[in-house]
Amino acid sequence: MNCRGEDVRLGLCCIFQDEPISFRKTTAKSAKGRDLGAQMRMYQEIADHNADSLGEAIQYCAHHSIGSFRVNSQILPLCTHPELGYEPTAIGGDTIERFRAVGRLAKAHDIRLTFHPDQFVVLSTPHTKVLSSSLKEIEYHAEVASWIGADVINIHAGGGYGDKPAALARFVRAWGRLSERARALVTIENDDRVFTPADLLPMCRDLQIPLVYDVHHHRCLNDGTSVEQVTDWAMDTWNREPLFHVSSPKEGWHGKQPSRHHDFIHMRDYPRFWEGLHCTVEVEAKAKEVAIKKLQEALRARRRRPQQKGT
DNA sequence: AGCGGTCAAGTTGAT
DNA sequence: ATCAACTTGACCGCT
């Protein structure tokens, strides 16, 4: 039981729908038109804004019983850009101290912070260029995570390239090239196209990489295992609070692309037996904080009702 | 001020 | 062959 009086910690992903809390970014094209000094000033200004916004996001979560917030990877603009990139620690002024203060705020309110680097991080890639940029990207996340106290950098296994065992072997090798600090934060999530929980669990156990179990992806790409079974197995891979993902299909399970996310979470898709688990559930719904509010209400209502048939 | 096109990056599968 | 989808639309430059 955590401080919110509930067992499950719900997580908000990156942005808000209605609440006026926003994060800024810029484009390489815009930055290139300035001299180096002006570029760094712009990056710092955006980073300061984003640190402040992250603080507001944490406050919002604390006041709305949301226990976790996923931080956008672009929180330091263009930091890992191949031409314009810079060391996170090179950002000037009191920006880093601002982020550290935000980290203390999150800790004080028991708001868990996570990262989910985007699709360009591919540790299973056979291409050395893609691999080096992926490693760099993860190390960047690890640095910022150390400022704010994030305890998860969640990635997918990457492409399968027609030979999943070979791809996973490359993943293992790449993972070994990360710093110890980064490895301690990296988690791996089952996806909806290539790697199922059954594909990933052996590697997760071998290397002690926690599995972020995405039940929606599992339902899109099934491997013969049950939601109950994978939940148990995934829980066992964690040396800290387990993290799961939930979402609902935009056009229903019989629509043409069930992988697309709905604005809200349908209770049918939220496993009943997750209630009462000590874990974080990130809510991947387009309506963001509005979807979480609805989900909280639906979970409360369901808890009051006697057990019904089905999940 | 409003609006449409653009944005750093990888891989897959739908069309 | 092209393009949308993915953890997320925001930003820029034109009219």
Short mmCIF file of C-alpha atoms (C1' of nucleotides) in Angstrom, two decimals:
data_model
loop_
_atom_site.label_atom_id
_atom_site.label_comp_id
_atom_site.label_asym_id
_atom_site.label_seq_id
_atom_site.Cartn_x
_atom_site.Cartn_y
_atom_site.Cartn_z
CA MET A 1 0.00 0.00 0.00
CA ASN A 2 1.44 3.33 -1.04
CA CYS A 3 0.77 6.81 0.20
CA ARG A 4 -2.27 7.36 -2.00
CA GLY A 5 -4.27 4.81 -0.07
CA GLU A 6 -4.46 2.58 -3.10
CA ASP A 7 -2.35 -0.35 -4.10
CA VAL A 8 -1.87 0.49 -7.73
CA ARG A 9 -0.01 3.62 -8.71
CA LEU A 10 -1.46 5.00 -11.93
CA GLY A 11 0.93 6.78 -14.27
CA LEU A 12 0.38 9.71 -16.63
CA CYS A 13 2.36 9.74 -19.87
CA CYS A 14 4.28 12.86 -20.89
CA ILE A 15 1.59 15.45 -21.51
CA PHE A 16 -1.79 16.81 -20.48
CA GLN A 17 -4.96 17.14 -22.50
CA ASP A 18 -6.86 19.90 -20.70
CA GLU A 19 -4.55 21.06 -17.95
CA PRO A 20 -2.43 24.02 -19.14
CA ILE A 21 0.93 22.36 -18.48
CA SER A 22 3.10 22.10 -21.55
CA PHE A 23 6.63 21.25 -22.54
CA ARG A 24 8.64 23.11 -25.14
CA LYS A 25 11.00 21.94 -27.82
CA THR A 26 12.69 23.32 -30.91
CA THR A 27 13.87 22.14 -34.30
CA ALA A 28 17.37 21.73 -35.68
CA LYS A 29 16.48 24.02 -38.54
CA SER A 30 15.62 26.82 -36.18
CA ALA A 31 18.72 26.28 -34.04
CA LYS A 32 21.08 26.22 -37.01
CA GLY A 33 20.24 29.80 -37.89
CA ARG A 34 21.91 31.03 -34.70
CA ASP A 35 25.45 31.20 -33.43
CA LEU A 36 26.67 28.77 -30.79
CA GLY A 37 26.04 31.11 -27.91
CA ALA A 38 22.51 31.84 -29.00
CA GLN A 39 21.87 28.12 -29.49
CA MET A 40 22.91 27.26 -25.94
CA ARG A 41 20.88 30.14 -24.54
CA MET A 42 17.82 28.87 -26.40
CA TYR A 43 18.37 25.29 -25.20
CA GLN A 44 18.75 26.49 -21.65
CA GLU A 45 15.65 28.63 -21.83
CA ILE A 46 13.60 25.70 -23.10
CA ALA A 47 15.12 23.35 -20.54
CA ASP A 48 14.29 25.79 -17.74
CA HIS A 49 10.73 26.01 -18.97
CA ASN A 50 10.53 22.22 -19.11
CA ALA A 51 11.95 21.85 -15.60
CA ASP A 52 9.29 24.24 -14.34
CA SER A 53 6.58 22.37 -16.25
CA LEU A 54 7.78 19.07 -14.83
CA GLY A 55 7.43 20.59 -11.38
CA GLU A 56 3.87 21.61 -12.21
CA ALA A 57 3.15 18.16 -13.58
CA ILE A 58 4.36 16.61 -10.33
CA GLN A 59 2.20 18.97 -8.31
CA TYR A 60 -0.79 18.10 -10.45
CA CYS A 61 -0.17 14.38 -10.00
CA ALA A 62 0.24 14.77 -6.26
CA HIS A 63 -3.09 16.58 -6.01
CA HIS A 64 -4.95 14.11 -8.20
CA SER A 65 -3.79 10.79 -6.78
CA ILE A 66 -1.63 10.06 -9.81
CA GLY A 67 1.43 8.25 -8.55
CA SER A 68 3.72 8.36 -11.56
CA PHE A 69 4.66 10.60 -14.46
CA ARG A 70 6.48 9.66 -17.63
CA VAL A 71 8.94 12.35 -18.70
CA ASN A 72 9.23 13.28 -22.36
CA SER A 73 12.60 12.39 -23.86
CA GLN A 74 12.91 15.85 -25.42
CA ILE A 75 13.10 17.50 -22.01
CA LEU A 76 16.54 18.85 -23.02
CA PRO A 77 15.99 20.04 -26.60
CA LEU A 78 18.21 18.52 -29.32
CA CYS A 79 20.60 17.18 -26.67
CA THR A 80 21.47 14.04 -28.65
CA HIS A 81 21.13 15.54 -32.12
CA PRO A 82 23.93 14.20 -34.37
CA GLU A 83 25.13 17.69 -35.36
CA LEU A 84 23.80 20.04 -32.71
CA GLY A 85 23.93 17.71 -29.71
CA TYR A 86 25.64 18.70 -26.48
CA GLU A 87 26.53 17.11 -23.16
CA PRO A 88 23.61 17.32 -20.74
CA THR A 89 26.03 18.66 -18.15
CA ALA A 90 27.03 21.47 -20.53
CA ILE A 91 23.68 23.12 -20.11
CA GLY A 92 24.40 26.31 -18.26
CA GLY A 93 22.94 28.48 -15.55
CA ASP A 94 21.05 26.84 -12.73
CA THR A 95 19.18 24.48 -15.04
CA ILE A 96 20.61 21.30 -13.55
CA GLU A 97 19.85 22.54 -10.06
CA ARG A 98 16.28 23.24 -11.17
CA PHE A 99 15.93 19.64 -12.29
CA ARG A 100 17.43 18.41 -9.02
CA ALA A 101 14.86 20.49 -7.14
CA VAL A 102 12.12 18.93 -9.25
CA GLY A 103 13.52 15.52 -8.33
CA ARG A 104 13.28 16.39 -4.64
CA LEU A 105 9.71 17.56 -5.19
CA ALA A 106 8.82 14.24 -6.82
CA LYS A 107 10.41 12.34 -3.98
CA ALA A 108 8.61 14.42 -1.35
CA HIS A 109 5.26 13.63 -3.00
CA ASP A 110 6.17 10.02 -3.79
CA ILE A 111 5.68 10.59 -7.51
CA ARG A 112 7.58 7.99 -9.51
CA LEU A 113 9.28 9.36 -12.64
CA THR A 114 10.03 7.25 -15.70
CA PHE A 115 11.42 7.63 -19.21
CA HIS A 116 10.38 5.89 -22.41
CA PRO A 117 12.91 6.76 -25.13
CA ASP A 118 11.43 6.76 -28.60
CA GLN A 119 11.55 4.29 -31.45
CA PHE A 120 15.01 5.29 -32.61
CA VAL A 121 16.63 3.46 -29.72
CA VAL A 122 17.23 0.00 -31.16
CA LEU A 123 19.75 -2.15 -29.31
CA SER A 124 19.01 -5.14 -31.56
CA THR A 125 20.11 -3.27 -34.68
CA PRO A 126 22.80 -4.74 -36.94
CA HIS A 127 23.88 -1.21 -37.95
CA THR A 128 26.75 0.27 -35.99
CA LYS A 129 25.56 3.84 -36.52
CA VAL A 130 22.12 3.07 -35.17
CA LEU A 131 23.67 1.22 -32.25
CA SER A 132 25.99 4.06 -31.27
CA SER A 133 23.21 6.65 -31.39
CA SER A 134 21.01 4.31 -29.35
CA LEU A 135 23.65 3.88 -26.67
CA LYS A 136 24.22 7.61 -26.61
CA GLU A 137 20.50 8.23 -26.25
CA ILE A 138 20.22 5.87 -23.29
CA GLU A 139 23.22 7.44 -21.56
CA TYR A 140 21.63 10.86 -22.01
CA HIS A 141 18.47 9.58 -20.35
CA ALA A 142 20.54 8.08 -17.52
CA GLU A 143 22.18 11.45 -16.86
CA VAL A 144 18.88 13.33 -16.65
CA ALA A 145 17.39 10.46 -14.64
CA SER A 146 20.13 10.98 -12.07
CA TRP A 147 19.07 14.63 -11.73
CA ILE A 148 15.37 13.96 -11.21
CA GLY A 149 15.47 10.53 -9.61
CA ALA A 150 13.73 8.63 -12.42
CA ASP A 151 14.12 4.88 -11.87
CA VAL A 152 13.10 3.53 -15.28
CA ILE A 153 14.38 3.96 -18.84
CA ASN A 154 11.98 1.71 -20.69
CA ILE A 155 12.82 0.56 -24.21
CA HIS A 156 11.61 -2.00 -26.70
CA ALA A 157 13.82 -4.86 -27.87
CA GLY A 158 13.80 -3.33 -31.37
CA GLY A 159 13.42 -4.99 -34.74
CA GLY A 160 13.49 -8.72 -35.34
CA TYR A 161 15.07 -8.60 -38.82
CA GLY A 162 13.60 -12.00 -39.61
CA ASP A 163 15.66 -13.76 -36.94
CA LYS A 164 14.55 -12.98 -33.42
CA PRO A 165 17.17 -15.05 -31.56
CA ALA A 166 19.96 -13.33 -33.49
CA ALA A 167 18.38 -9.94 -32.83
CA LEU A 168 18.17 -10.68 -29.10
CA ALA A 169 21.81 -11.82 -29.11
CA ARG A 170 22.74 -8.42 -30.53
CA PHE A 171 20.58 -6.78 -27.88
CA VAL A 172 22.50 -8.59 -25.14
CA ARG A 173 25.83 -7.48 -26.58
CA ALA A 174 24.65 -3.89 -26.89
CA TRP A 175 23.24 -3.88 -23.37
CA GLY A 176 26.68 -4.91 -22.12
CA ARG A 177 28.14 -1.75 -23.63
CA LEU A 178 25.99 0.52 -21.48
CA SER A 179 27.34 2.10 -18.34
CA GLU A 180 26.47 0.36 -15.09
CA ARG A 181 24.36 3.36 -14.15
CA ALA A 182 22.32 3.07 -17.35
CA ARG A 183 21.93 -0.71 -17.07
CA ALA A 184 20.48 -0.25 -13.61
CA LEU A 185 17.64 1.80 -15.13
CA VAL A 186 16.96 0.09 -18.45
CA THR A 187 13.80 -2.01 -18.68
CA ILE A 188 12.37 -3.80 -21.67
CA GLU A 189 8.77 -3.84 -22.89
CA ASN A 190 6.97 -6.41 -25.01
CA ASP A 191 5.78 -4.86 -28.27
CA ASP A 192 2.81 -5.46 -30.58
CA ARG A 193 4.74 -6.59 -33.66
CA VAL A 194 7.84 -8.63 -32.88
CA PHE A 195 8.82 -9.49 -29.32
CA THR A 196 6.25 -11.11 -27.01
CA PRO A 197 6.63 -11.61 -23.27
CA ALA A 198 7.61 -15.24 -23.90
CA ASP A 199 10.38 -14.04 -26.24
CA LEU A 200 11.76 -11.59 -23.71
CA LEU A 201 11.36 -13.24 -20.31
CA PRO A 202 14.36 -15.61 -20.58
CA MET A 203 16.65 -12.69 -21.40
CA CYS A 204 15.08 -10.57 -18.67
CA ARG A 205 15.81 -13.28 -16.14
CA ASP A 206 19.35 -13.93 -17.41
CA LEU A 207 20.42 -10.30 -17.37
CA GLN A 208 18.11 -9.17 -14.58
CA ILE A 209 16.36 -6.67 -16.83
CA PRO A 210 12.85 -5.90 -15.56
CA LEU A 211 10.02 -6.59 -18.01
CA VAL A 212 7.53 -3.76 -18.47
CA TYR A 213 4.46 -5.81 -19.25
CA ASP A 214 2.18 -4.10 -21.77
CA VAL A 215 -1.07 -6.03 -21.66
CA HIS A 216 -2.43 -4.26 -24.74
CA HIS A 217 0.57 -5.26 -26.84
CA HIS A 218 0.27 -8.78 -25.45
CA ARG A 219 -3.34 -8.93 -26.64
CA CYS A 220 -2.33 -7.60 -30.09
CA LEU A 221 0.53 -10.07 -30.40
CA ASN A 222 -0.25 -13.14 -28.38
CA ASP A 223 2.15 -15.96 -27.68
CA GLY A 224 -0.10 -18.50 -26.03
CA THR A 225 0.57 -17.23 -22.53
CA SER A 226 -2.17 -15.79 -20.33
CA VAL A 227 -2.39 -12.30 -18.90
CA GLU A 228 -2.37 -13.79 -15.38
CA GLN A 229 0.74 -15.86 -16.03
CA VAL A 230 2.71 -13.07 -17.66
CA THR A 231 1.74 -10.68 -14.89
CA ASP A 232 3.29 -13.07 -12.37
CA TRP A 233 6.40 -13.67 -14.43
CA ALA A 234 6.87 -9.97 -15.09
CA MET A 235 6.45 -9.10 -11.39
CA ASP A 236 9.29 -11.51 -10.61
CA THR A 237 11.73 -9.71 -12.91
CA TRP A 238 11.57 -6.51 -10.84
CA ASN A 239 13.96 -5.49 -8.09
CA ARG A 240 11.82 -2.39 -7.52
CA GLU A 241 8.14 -1.51 -7.97
CA PRO A 242 6.90 -3.34 -11.09
CA LEU A 243 5.65 -1.29 -14.03
CA PHE A 244 2.87 -2.27 -16.42
CA HIS A 245 1.13 -0.56 -19.34
CA VAL A 246 -2.56 -0.51 -20.15
CA SER A 247 -4.53 0.89 -23.06
CA SER A 248 -7.66 0.21 -25.08
CA PRO A 249 -8.04 -0.23 -28.84
CA LYS A 250 -9.27 2.91 -30.61
CA GLU A 251 -11.79 1.11 -32.81
CA GLY A 252 -12.41 -1.91 -30.64
CA TRP A 253 -10.78 -5.32 -30.68
CA HIS A 254 -12.43 -6.14 -34.00
CA GLY A 255 -11.40 -2.90 -35.70
CA LYS A 256 -8.77 -2.89 -38.40
CA GLN A 257 -5.91 -1.72 -36.18
CA PRO A 258 -6.42 -2.81 -32.57
CA SER A 259 -2.94 -1.53 -31.74
CA ARG A 260 -4.07 2.09 -32.00
CA HIS A 261 -4.81 3.69 -28.68
CA HIS A 262 -8.23 4.89 -27.55
CA ASP A 263 -8.80 8.20 -25.77
CA PHE A 264 -9.88 6.31 -22.67
CA ILE A 265 -9.45 2.97 -20.91
CA HIS A 266 -12.29 0.49 -21.24
CA MET A 267 -12.72 -1.42 -17.99
CA ARG A 268 -12.85 -4.65 -19.96
CA ASP A 269 -9.19 -4.06 -20.80
CA TYR A 270 -8.01 -3.37 -17.25
CA PRO A 271 -7.25 -6.77 -15.69
CA ARG A 272 -9.32 -7.19 -12.56
CA PHE A 273 -6.55 -9.04 -10.77
CA TRP A 274 -4.17 -6.09 -11.21
CA GLU A 275 -6.24 -4.34 -8.56
CA GLY A 276 -4.47 -4.84 -5.27
CA LEU A 277 -1.06 -5.48 -6.78
CA HIS A 278 1.82 -3.35 -5.60
CA CYS A 279 2.80 -1.86 -8.92
CA THR A 280 2.68 1.13 -11.25
CA VAL A 281 0.30 1.07 -14.23
CA GLU A 282 1.07 3.66 -16.89
CA VAL A 283 -2.11 4.69 -18.66
CA GLU A 284 -1.53 4.98 -22.39
CA ALA A 285 -4.68 6.80 -23.38
CA LYS A 286 -4.92 9.77 -25.68
CA ALA A 287 -7.09 11.75 -23.25
CA LYS A 288 -4.22 11.75 -20.75
CA GLU A 289 -5.13 13.10 -17.30
CA VAL A 290 -8.82 13.12 -18.23
CA ALA A 291 -8.60 9.40 -18.99
CA ILE A 292 -6.92 8.74 -15.66
CA LYS A 293 -9.66 10.60 -13.82
CA LYS A 294 -12.29 8.45 -15.53
CA LEU A 295 -10.30 5.30 -14.85
CA GLN A 296 -9.95 6.16 -11.17
CA GLU A 297 -13.70 6.59 -10.91
CA ALA A 298 -14.38 3.34 -12.76
CA LEU A 299 -11.91 1.45 -10.57
CA ARG A 300 -13.53 2.83 -7.44
CA ALA A 301 -16.96 1.80 -8.70
CA ARG A 302 -15.75 -1.67 -9.65
CA ARG A 303 -14.13 -2.13 -6.25
CA ARG A 304 -17.44 -1.40 -4.56
CA ARG A 305 -19.28 -3.96 -6.64
CA PRO A 306 -19.23 -7.67 -5.80
CA GLN A 307 -16.96 -9.78 -7.98
CA GLN A 308 -18.45 -10.33 -11.41
CA LYS A 309 -17.75 -12.92 -14.00
CA GLY A 310 -14.98 -12.38 -16.54
CA THR A 311 -12.05 -10.02 -16.26
"C1'" DA B 1 -3.13 36.04 -35.57
"C1'" DG B 2 -3.97 31.96 -37.93
"C1'" DC B 3 -2.68 28.12 -40.35
"C1'" DG B 4 -0.31 24.48 -42.92
"C1'" DG B 5 3.90 22.05 -43.47
"C1'" DT B 6 7.69 20.26 -41.07
"C1'" DC B 7 10.32 17.92 -37.74
"C1'" DA B 8 16.85 14.10 -36.08
"C1'" DA B 9 16.62 9.48 -35.61
"C1'" DG B 10 14.28 2.99 -37.01
"C1'" DT B 11 11.39 -0.72 -38.11
"C1'" DT B 12 7.23 -2.86 -39.29
"C1'" DG B 13 3.01 -3.82 -41.57
"C1'" DA B 14 -1.26 -1.74 -43.83
"C1'" DT B 15 -2.56 0.35 -47.86
"C1'" DA C 1 6.09 2.16 -53.26
"C1'" DT C 2 4.29 4.95 -49.79
"C1'" DC C 3 3.04 5.97 -45.35
"C1'" DA C 4 1.13 5.73 -40.69
"C1'" DA C 5 2.10 4.08 -36.28
"C1'" DC C 6 4.80 4.16 -32.31
"C1'" DT C 7 5.45 6.94 -25.51
"C1'" DT C 8 3.97 12.60 -27.16
"C1'" DG C 9 1.83 17.37 -31.41
"C1'" DA C 10 4.66 21.54 -31.00
"C1'" DC C 11 6.91 24.83 -33.58
"C1'" DC C 12 8.24 27.68 -37.45
"C1'" DG C 13 7.56 30.57 -41.11
"C1'" DC C 14 4.43 32.12 -44.22
"C1'" DT C 15 0.40 34.90 -45.30
#
